[in-house]
């Protein structure tokens, strides 16, 4: 029973390039959440998706960042024209149903993005 | 939105000691979870505990929802307990995702 799978584990990009982070939720989970963790800080919510729908993107920067969770395939967090301030660990989490219905959240191992 | 405060921010223990970590939150919650982030960055779900008490081995947690706090107890600490402990809450009155506290950095010395 595989857990939440994220890839790549480490991603190095130069300023101005694009970064694509992938997340496959646990089997049977249809709710995906992306969080960002800056060094020495807690996790900050970015976006919450269900299959083919963005439910809440209140934590996502308005420019350069986008997320999708297609009907088939993993969820993708895309960062265009990366800047040094985007360097962080990006975590994906999944749940089977709504968190309001007493669900536990399970995290992937994260993608460490480094922008040179 | 809901505010989550954890204390202490840092804690250093000798192996074998006990500790209590606290999480205060500013609104009523439907969902509260404790996580351990190990030194390799992995986040492990320790407890789902919106109210009451649960135990799992040397760890236990208590949430007093009416007073808006939760406690995580670690007994007979081991070096492998080192890492950051996060409390995360979900309040139906705010956003539809878990809001994390800033964490407690625990270091257990051999």
mmCIF file of C-alpha atoms in Angstrom:
data_model
loop_
_atom_site.group_PDB
_atom_site.id
_atom_site.type_symbol
_atom_site.label_atom_id
_atom_site.label_comp_id
_atom_site.label_asym_id
_atom_site.label_seq_id
_atom_site.Cartn_x
_atom_site.Cartn_y
_atom_site.Cartn_z
ATOM 1 C CA UNK A 1 0.000 0.000 0.000
ATOM 2 C CA UNK A 2 2.092 2.863 -1.317
ATOM 3 C CA UNK A 3 1.922 6.155 0.468
ATOM 4 C CA UNK A 4 1.875 9.610 -1.072
ATOM 5 C CA UNK A 5 4.546 9.696 -3.755
ATOM 6 C CA UNK A 6 6.330 12.869 -4.733
ATOM 7 C CA UNK A 7 8.978 13.384 -7.362
ATOM 8 C CA UNK A 8 11.555 14.500 -7.809
ATOM 9 C CA UNK A 9 13.008 14.547 -4.276
ATOM 10 C CA UNK A 10 15.408 17.290 -5.257
ATOM 11 C CA UNK A 11 15.071 19.792 -8.072
ATOM 12 C CA UNK A 12 17.613 22.408 -9.047
ATOM 13 C CA UNK A 13 16.615 25.241 -11.354
ATOM 14 C CA UNK A 14 18.211 28.458 -12.507
ATOM 15 C CA UNK A 15 16.363 31.719 -12.161
ATOM 16 C CA UNK A 16 13.773 32.112 -14.903
ATOM 17 C CA UNK A 17 13.300 28.391 -15.546
ATOM 18 C CA UNK A 18 10.158 26.393 -14.856
ATOM 19 C CA UNK A 19 9.737 23.886 -12.043
ATOM 20 C CA UNK A 20 7.242 21.011 -12.169
ATOM 21 C CA UNK A 21 6.559 19.052 -9.021
ATOM 22 C CA UNK A 22 4.517 15.846 -9.108
ATOM 23 C CA UNK A 23 2.384 14.170 -6.506
ATOM 24 C CA UNK A 24 0.516 10.861 -6.622
ATOM 25 C CA UNK A 25 -1.904 10.560 -3.677
ATOM 26 C CA UNK A 26 -2.436 7.406 -1.695
ATOM 27 C CA UNK A 27 -4.608 4.816 -3.388
ATOM 28 C CA UNK A 28 -8.263 5.678 -2.937
ATOM 29 C CA UNK A 29 -7.564 9.304 -1.979
ATOM 30 C CA UNK A 30 -9.130 11.992 -4.123
ATOM 31 C CA UNK A 31 -8.199 15.078 -2.083
ATOM 32 C CA UNK A 32 -4.753 16.621 -2.564
ATOM 33 C CA UNK A 33 -3.122 19.497 -0.689
ATOM 34 C CA UNK A 34 0.111 21.320 -1.422
ATOM 35 C CA UNK A 35 2.141 22.971 1.337
ATOM 36 C CA UNK A 36 5.372 24.952 1.251
ATOM 37 C CA UNK A 37 7.995 24.923 4.007
ATOM 38 C CA UNK A 38 10.693 27.571 4.130
ATOM 39 C CA UNK A 39 13.851 26.809 6.152
ATOM 40 C CA UNK A 40 13.259 26.832 9.918
ATOM 41 C CA UNK A 41 9.543 27.506 9.423
ATOM 42 C CA UNK A 42 6.266 25.627 9.586
ATOM 43 C CA UNK A 43 4.158 24.450 6.684
ATOM 44 C CA UNK A 44 2.102 27.015 4.804
ATOM 45 C CA UNK A 45 -0.954 25.930 2.853
ATOM 46 C CA UNK A 46 -0.914 26.660 -0.862
ATOM 47 C CA UNK A 47 -3.742 24.861 -2.653
ATOM 48 C CA UNK A 48 -6.375 22.169 -2.188
ATOM 49 C CA UNK A 49 -7.592 20.129 -5.154
ATOM 50 C CA UNK A 50 -9.956 17.327 -5.935
ATOM 51 C CA UNK A 51 -9.966 15.470 -9.219
ATOM 52 C CA UNK A 52 -10.128 18.066 -12.009
ATOM 53 C CA UNK A 53 -11.114 20.855 -9.601
ATOM 54 C CA UNK A 54 -9.289 23.494 -7.603
ATOM 55 C CA UNK A 55 -11.225 23.836 -4.355
ATOM 56 C CA UNK A 56 -9.128 26.385 -2.479
ATOM 57 C CA UNK A 57 -6.089 28.231 -3.808
ATOM 58 C CA UNK A 58 -6.076 30.966 -1.187
ATOM 59 C CA UNK A 59 -2.471 30.230 -0.202
ATOM 60 C CA UNK A 60 -1.043 30.238 -3.686
ATOM 61 C CA UNK A 61 0.801 33.297 -5.055
ATOM 62 C CA UNK A 62 -1.289 34.965 -7.761
ATOM 63 C CA UNK A 63 1.471 34.940 -10.343
ATOM 64 C CA UNK A 64 3.783 32.215 -11.665
ATOM 65 C CA UNK A 65 2.220 29.409 -9.587
ATOM 66 C CA UNK A 66 -0.431 26.993 -10.815
ATOM 67 C CA UNK A 67 -1.700 23.571 -9.801
ATOM 68 C CA UNK A 68 -3.760 20.855 -11.390
ATOM 69 C CA UNK A 69 -5.075 17.410 -10.543
ATOM 70 C CA UNK A 70 -6.251 15.812 -13.783
ATOM 71 C CA UNK A 71 -8.671 12.940 -14.099
ATOM 72 C CA UNK A 72 -5.755 10.647 -14.915
ATOM 73 C CA UNK A 73 -2.255 11.027 -13.540
ATOM 74 C CA UNK A 74 -0.594 12.862 -10.685
ATOM 75 C CA UNK A 75 -1.228 16.309 -9.308
ATOM 76 C CA UNK A 76 1.223 18.885 -10.658
ATOM 77 C CA UNK A 77 2.461 22.048 -8.984
ATOM 78 C CA UNK A 78 4.011 24.311 -11.595
ATOM 79 C CA UNK A 79 6.189 27.310 -10.897
ATOM 80 C CA UNK A 80 7.072 29.469 -13.867
ATOM 81 C CA UNK A 81 10.079 31.799 -14.060
ATOM 82 C CA UNK A 82 11.423 30.686 -10.696
ATOM 83 C CA UNK A 83 13.191 33.146 -8.407
ATOM 84 C CA UNK A 84 15.534 32.508 -5.486
ATOM 85 C CA UNK A 85 12.698 33.114 -3.014
ATOM 86 C CA UNK A 86 10.916 30.039 -4.385
ATOM 87 C CA UNK A 87 13.611 27.816 -2.874
ATOM 88 C CA UNK A 88 11.802 25.690 -0.296
ATOM 89 C CA UNK A 89 10.508 22.221 0.456
ATOM 90 C CA UNK A 90 7.176 21.546 -1.205
ATOM 91 C CA UNK A 91 5.010 18.891 0.395
ATOM 92 C CA UNK A 92 1.983 17.176 -0.991
ATOM 93 C CA UNK A 93 -0.625 15.522 1.223
ATOM 94 C CA UNK A 94 -3.739 13.514 0.544
ATOM 95 C CA UNK A 95 -6.898 12.456 2.324
ATOM 96 C CA UNK A 96 -9.704 10.098 1.466
ATOM 97 C CA UNK A 97 -12.440 12.653 1.988
ATOM 98 C CA UNK A 98 -13.079 16.039 3.511
ATOM 99 C CA UNK A 99 -10.963 17.009 6.521
ATOM 100 C CA UNK A 100 -14.136 18.187 8.187
ATOM 101 C CA UNK A 101 -15.292 14.573 8.287
ATOM 102 C CA UNK A 102 -12.581 13.418 10.647
ATOM 103 C CA UNK A 103 -10.005 12.522 8.047
ATOM 104 C CA UNK A 104 -6.292 12.068 8.632
ATOM 105 C CA UNK A 105 -3.798 13.758 6.364
ATOM 106 C CA UNK A 106 -0.861 11.821 4.912
ATOM 107 C CA UNK A 107 2.221 13.527 3.526
ATOM 108 C CA UNK A 108 4.711 12.669 0.852
ATOM 109 C CA UNK A 109 8.455 13.001 1.378
ATOM 110 C CA UNK A 110 8.528 16.408 -0.261
ATOM 111 C CA UNK A 111 10.435 18.018 -3.117
ATOM 112 C CA UNK A 112 13.335 20.256 -2.191
ATOM 113 C CA UNK A 113 13.506 23.024 -4.799
ATOM 114 C CA UNK A 114 16.731 24.966 -5.050
ATOM 115 C CA UNK A 115 16.907 28.000 -7.323
ATOM 116 C CA UNK A 116 20.394 29.086 -8.323
ATOM 117 C CA UNK B 1 -8.242 32.612 10.028
ATOM 118 C CA UNK B 2 -7.546 30.346 12.940
ATOM 119 C CA UNK B 3 -4.310 30.906 14.885
ATOM 120 C CA UNK B 4 -2.191 28.006 16.140
ATOM 121 C CA UNK B 5 0.561 28.539 18.695
ATOM 122 C CA UNK B 6 2.977 25.878 19.876
ATOM 123 C CA UNK B 7 5.260 25.908 22.876
ATOM 124 C CA UNK B 8 8.042 25.639 23.662
ATOM 125 C CA UNK B 9 9.687 26.500 20.326
ATOM 126 C CA UNK B 10 12.793 24.503 21.276
ATOM 127 C CA UNK B 11 13.373 21.696 23.742
ATOM 128 C CA UNK B 12 16.558 19.800 24.577
ATOM 129 C CA UNK B 13 16.309 16.616 26.630
ATOM 130 C CA UNK B 14 18.531 13.884 27.883
ATOM 131 C CA UNK B 15 17.612 10.425 26.680
ATOM 132 C CA UNK B 16 15.086 8.854 29.048
ATOM 133 C CA UNK B 17 13.450 12.131 30.093
ATOM 134 C CA UNK B 18 9.770 12.948 29.664
ATOM 135 C CA UNK B 19 8.348 16.008 27.937
ATOM 136 C CA UNK B 20 5.095 17.828 27.242
ATOM 137 C CA UNK B 21 4.467 19.867 24.115
ATOM 138 C CA UNK B 22 1.558 22.283 23.938
ATOM 139 C CA UNK B 23 -0.666 23.537 21.129
ATOM 140 C CA UNK B 24 -3.125 26.421 21.619
ATOM 141 C CA UNK B 25 -5.683 27.335 18.979
ATOM 142 C CA UNK B 26 -7.924 30.343 18.635
ATOM 143 C CA UNK B 27 -11.216 28.808 17.467
ATOM 144 C CA UNK B 28 -13.228 25.642 17.842
ATOM 145 C CA UNK B 29 -11.870 22.794 15.716
ATOM 146 C CA UNK B 30 -13.303 19.758 13.949
ATOM 147 C CA UNK B 31 -9.972 18.118 13.297
ATOM 148 C CA UNK B 32 -6.625 18.265 15.095
ATOM 149 C CA UNK B 33 -3.550 16.251 14.199
ATOM 150 C CA UNK B 34 -0.004 15.945 15.533
ATOM 151 C CA UNK B 35 2.873 15.333 13.158
ATOM 152 C CA UNK B 36 6.538 14.506 13.615
ATOM 153 C CA UNK B 37 9.012 15.782 11.046
ATOM 154 C CA UNK B 38 12.187 13.747 11.358
ATOM 155 C CA UNK B 39 15.666 15.107 10.613
ATOM 156 C CA UNK B 40 15.334 13.845 7.018
ATOM 157 C CA UNK B 41 12.258 15.990 6.490
ATOM 158 C CA UNK B 42 9.618 13.285 6.454
ATOM 159 C CA UNK B 43 6.276 14.140 8.051
ATOM 160 C CA UNK B 44 4.677 11.347 10.015
ATOM 161 C CA UNK B 45 1.106 11.528 11.260
ATOM 162 C CA UNK B 46 1.189 10.714 14.989
ATOM 163 C CA UNK B 47 -2.355 11.331 16.152
ATOM 164 C CA UNK B 48 -5.736 12.417 14.917
ATOM 165 C CA UNK B 49 -7.242 13.849 18.117
ATOM 166 C CA UNK B 50 -9.935 16.578 17.951
ATOM 167 C CA UNK B 51 -10.896 15.745 21.538
ATOM 168 C CA UNK B 52 -10.092 13.283 24.305
ATOM 169 C CA UNK B 53 -6.958 11.238 24.922
ATOM 170 C CA UNK B 54 -5.075 8.692 22.836
ATOM 171 C CA UNK B 55 -1.956 6.662 23.456
ATOM 172 C CA UNK B 56 0.477 5.017 21.101
ATOM 173 C CA UNK B 57 3.452 3.411 22.815
ATOM 174 C CA UNK B 58 5.557 6.064 24.541
ATOM 175 C CA UNK B 59 3.499 8.867 23.007
ATOM 176 C CA UNK B 60 0.122 10.110 24.115
ATOM 177 C CA UNK B 61 -1.987 13.136 23.293
ATOM 178 C CA UNK B 62 -4.842 14.963 24.964
ATOM 179 C CA UNK B 63 -7.085 17.615 23.463
ATOM 180 C CA UNK B 64 -9.374 19.753 25.606
ATOM 181 C CA UNK B 65 -11.513 21.233 22.882
ATOM 182 C CA UNK B 66 -13.562 23.471 25.190
ATOM 183 C CA UNK B 67 -10.376 25.162 26.395
ATOM 184 C CA UNK B 68 -8.756 25.179 22.940
ATOM 185 C CA UNK B 69 -5.527 23.358 23.594
ATOM 186 C CA UNK B 70 -3.852 20.041 22.968
ATOM 187 C CA UNK B 71 -0.880 18.387 24.654
ATOM 188 C CA UNK B 72 1.567 15.825 23.296
ATOM 189 C CA UNK B 73 3.397 13.733 25.891
ATOM 190 C CA UNK B 74 6.626 11.910 25.135
ATOM 191 C CA UNK B 75 7.816 9.529 27.813
ATOM 192 C CA UNK B 76 11.249 7.894 28.131
ATOM 193 C CA UNK B 77 12.494 9.896 25.160
ATOM 194 C CA UNK B 78 14.934 8.352 22.677
ATOM 195 C CA UNK B 79 17.332 9.982 20.234
ATOM 196 C CA UNK B 80 15.040 8.895 17.403
ATOM 197 C CA UNK B 81 12.345 11.184 18.832
ATOM 198 C CA UNK B 82 14.392 14.186 17.710
ATOM 199 C CA UNK B 83 12.850 16.408 15.086
ATOM 200 C CA UNK B 84 10.071 18.958 14.839
ATOM 201 C CA UNK B 85 6.609 18.310 16.213
ATOM 202 C CA UNK B 86 3.743 20.116 14.519
ATOM 203 C CA UNK B 87 0.180 20.586 15.606
ATOM 204 C CA UNK B 88 -2.336 21.195 12.786
ATOM 205 C CA UNK B 89 -5.994 22.106 13.071
ATOM 206 C CA UNK B 90 -9.039 22.344 10.872
ATOM 207 C CA UNK B 91 -11.850 24.691 11.746
ATOM 208 C CA UNK B 92 -15.040 24.582 9.731
ATOM 209 C CA UNK B 93 -15.394 28.289 10.376
ATOM 210 C CA UNK B 94 -12.322 29.073 8.322
ATOM 211 C CA UNK B 95 -10.456 27.613 5.384
ATOM 212 C CA UNK B 96 -10.940 24.054 4.211
ATOM 213 C CA UNK B 97 -7.485 22.806 5.041
ATOM 214 C CA UNK B 98 -5.235 22.112 8.005
ATOM 215 C CA UNK B 99 -3.458 25.126 9.499
ATOM 216 C CA UNK B 100 -0.089 24.316 11.045
ATOM 217 C CA UNK B 101 1.589 25.758 14.091
ATOM 218 C CA UNK B 102 5.223 26.797 13.900
ATOM 219 C CA UNK B 103 6.371 23.620 15.608
ATOM 220 C CA UNK B 104 8.507 22.519 18.559
ATOM 221 C CA UNK B 105 12.093 21.561 17.739
ATOM 222 C CA UNK B 106 12.993 18.613 19.978
ATOM 223 C CA UNK B 107 16.561 17.430 20.426
ATOM 224 C CA UNK B 108 17.180 14.297 22.481
ATOM 225 C CA UNK B 109 20.789 13.864 23.554
ATOM 226 C CA UNK B 110 22.339 10.415 24.120
#
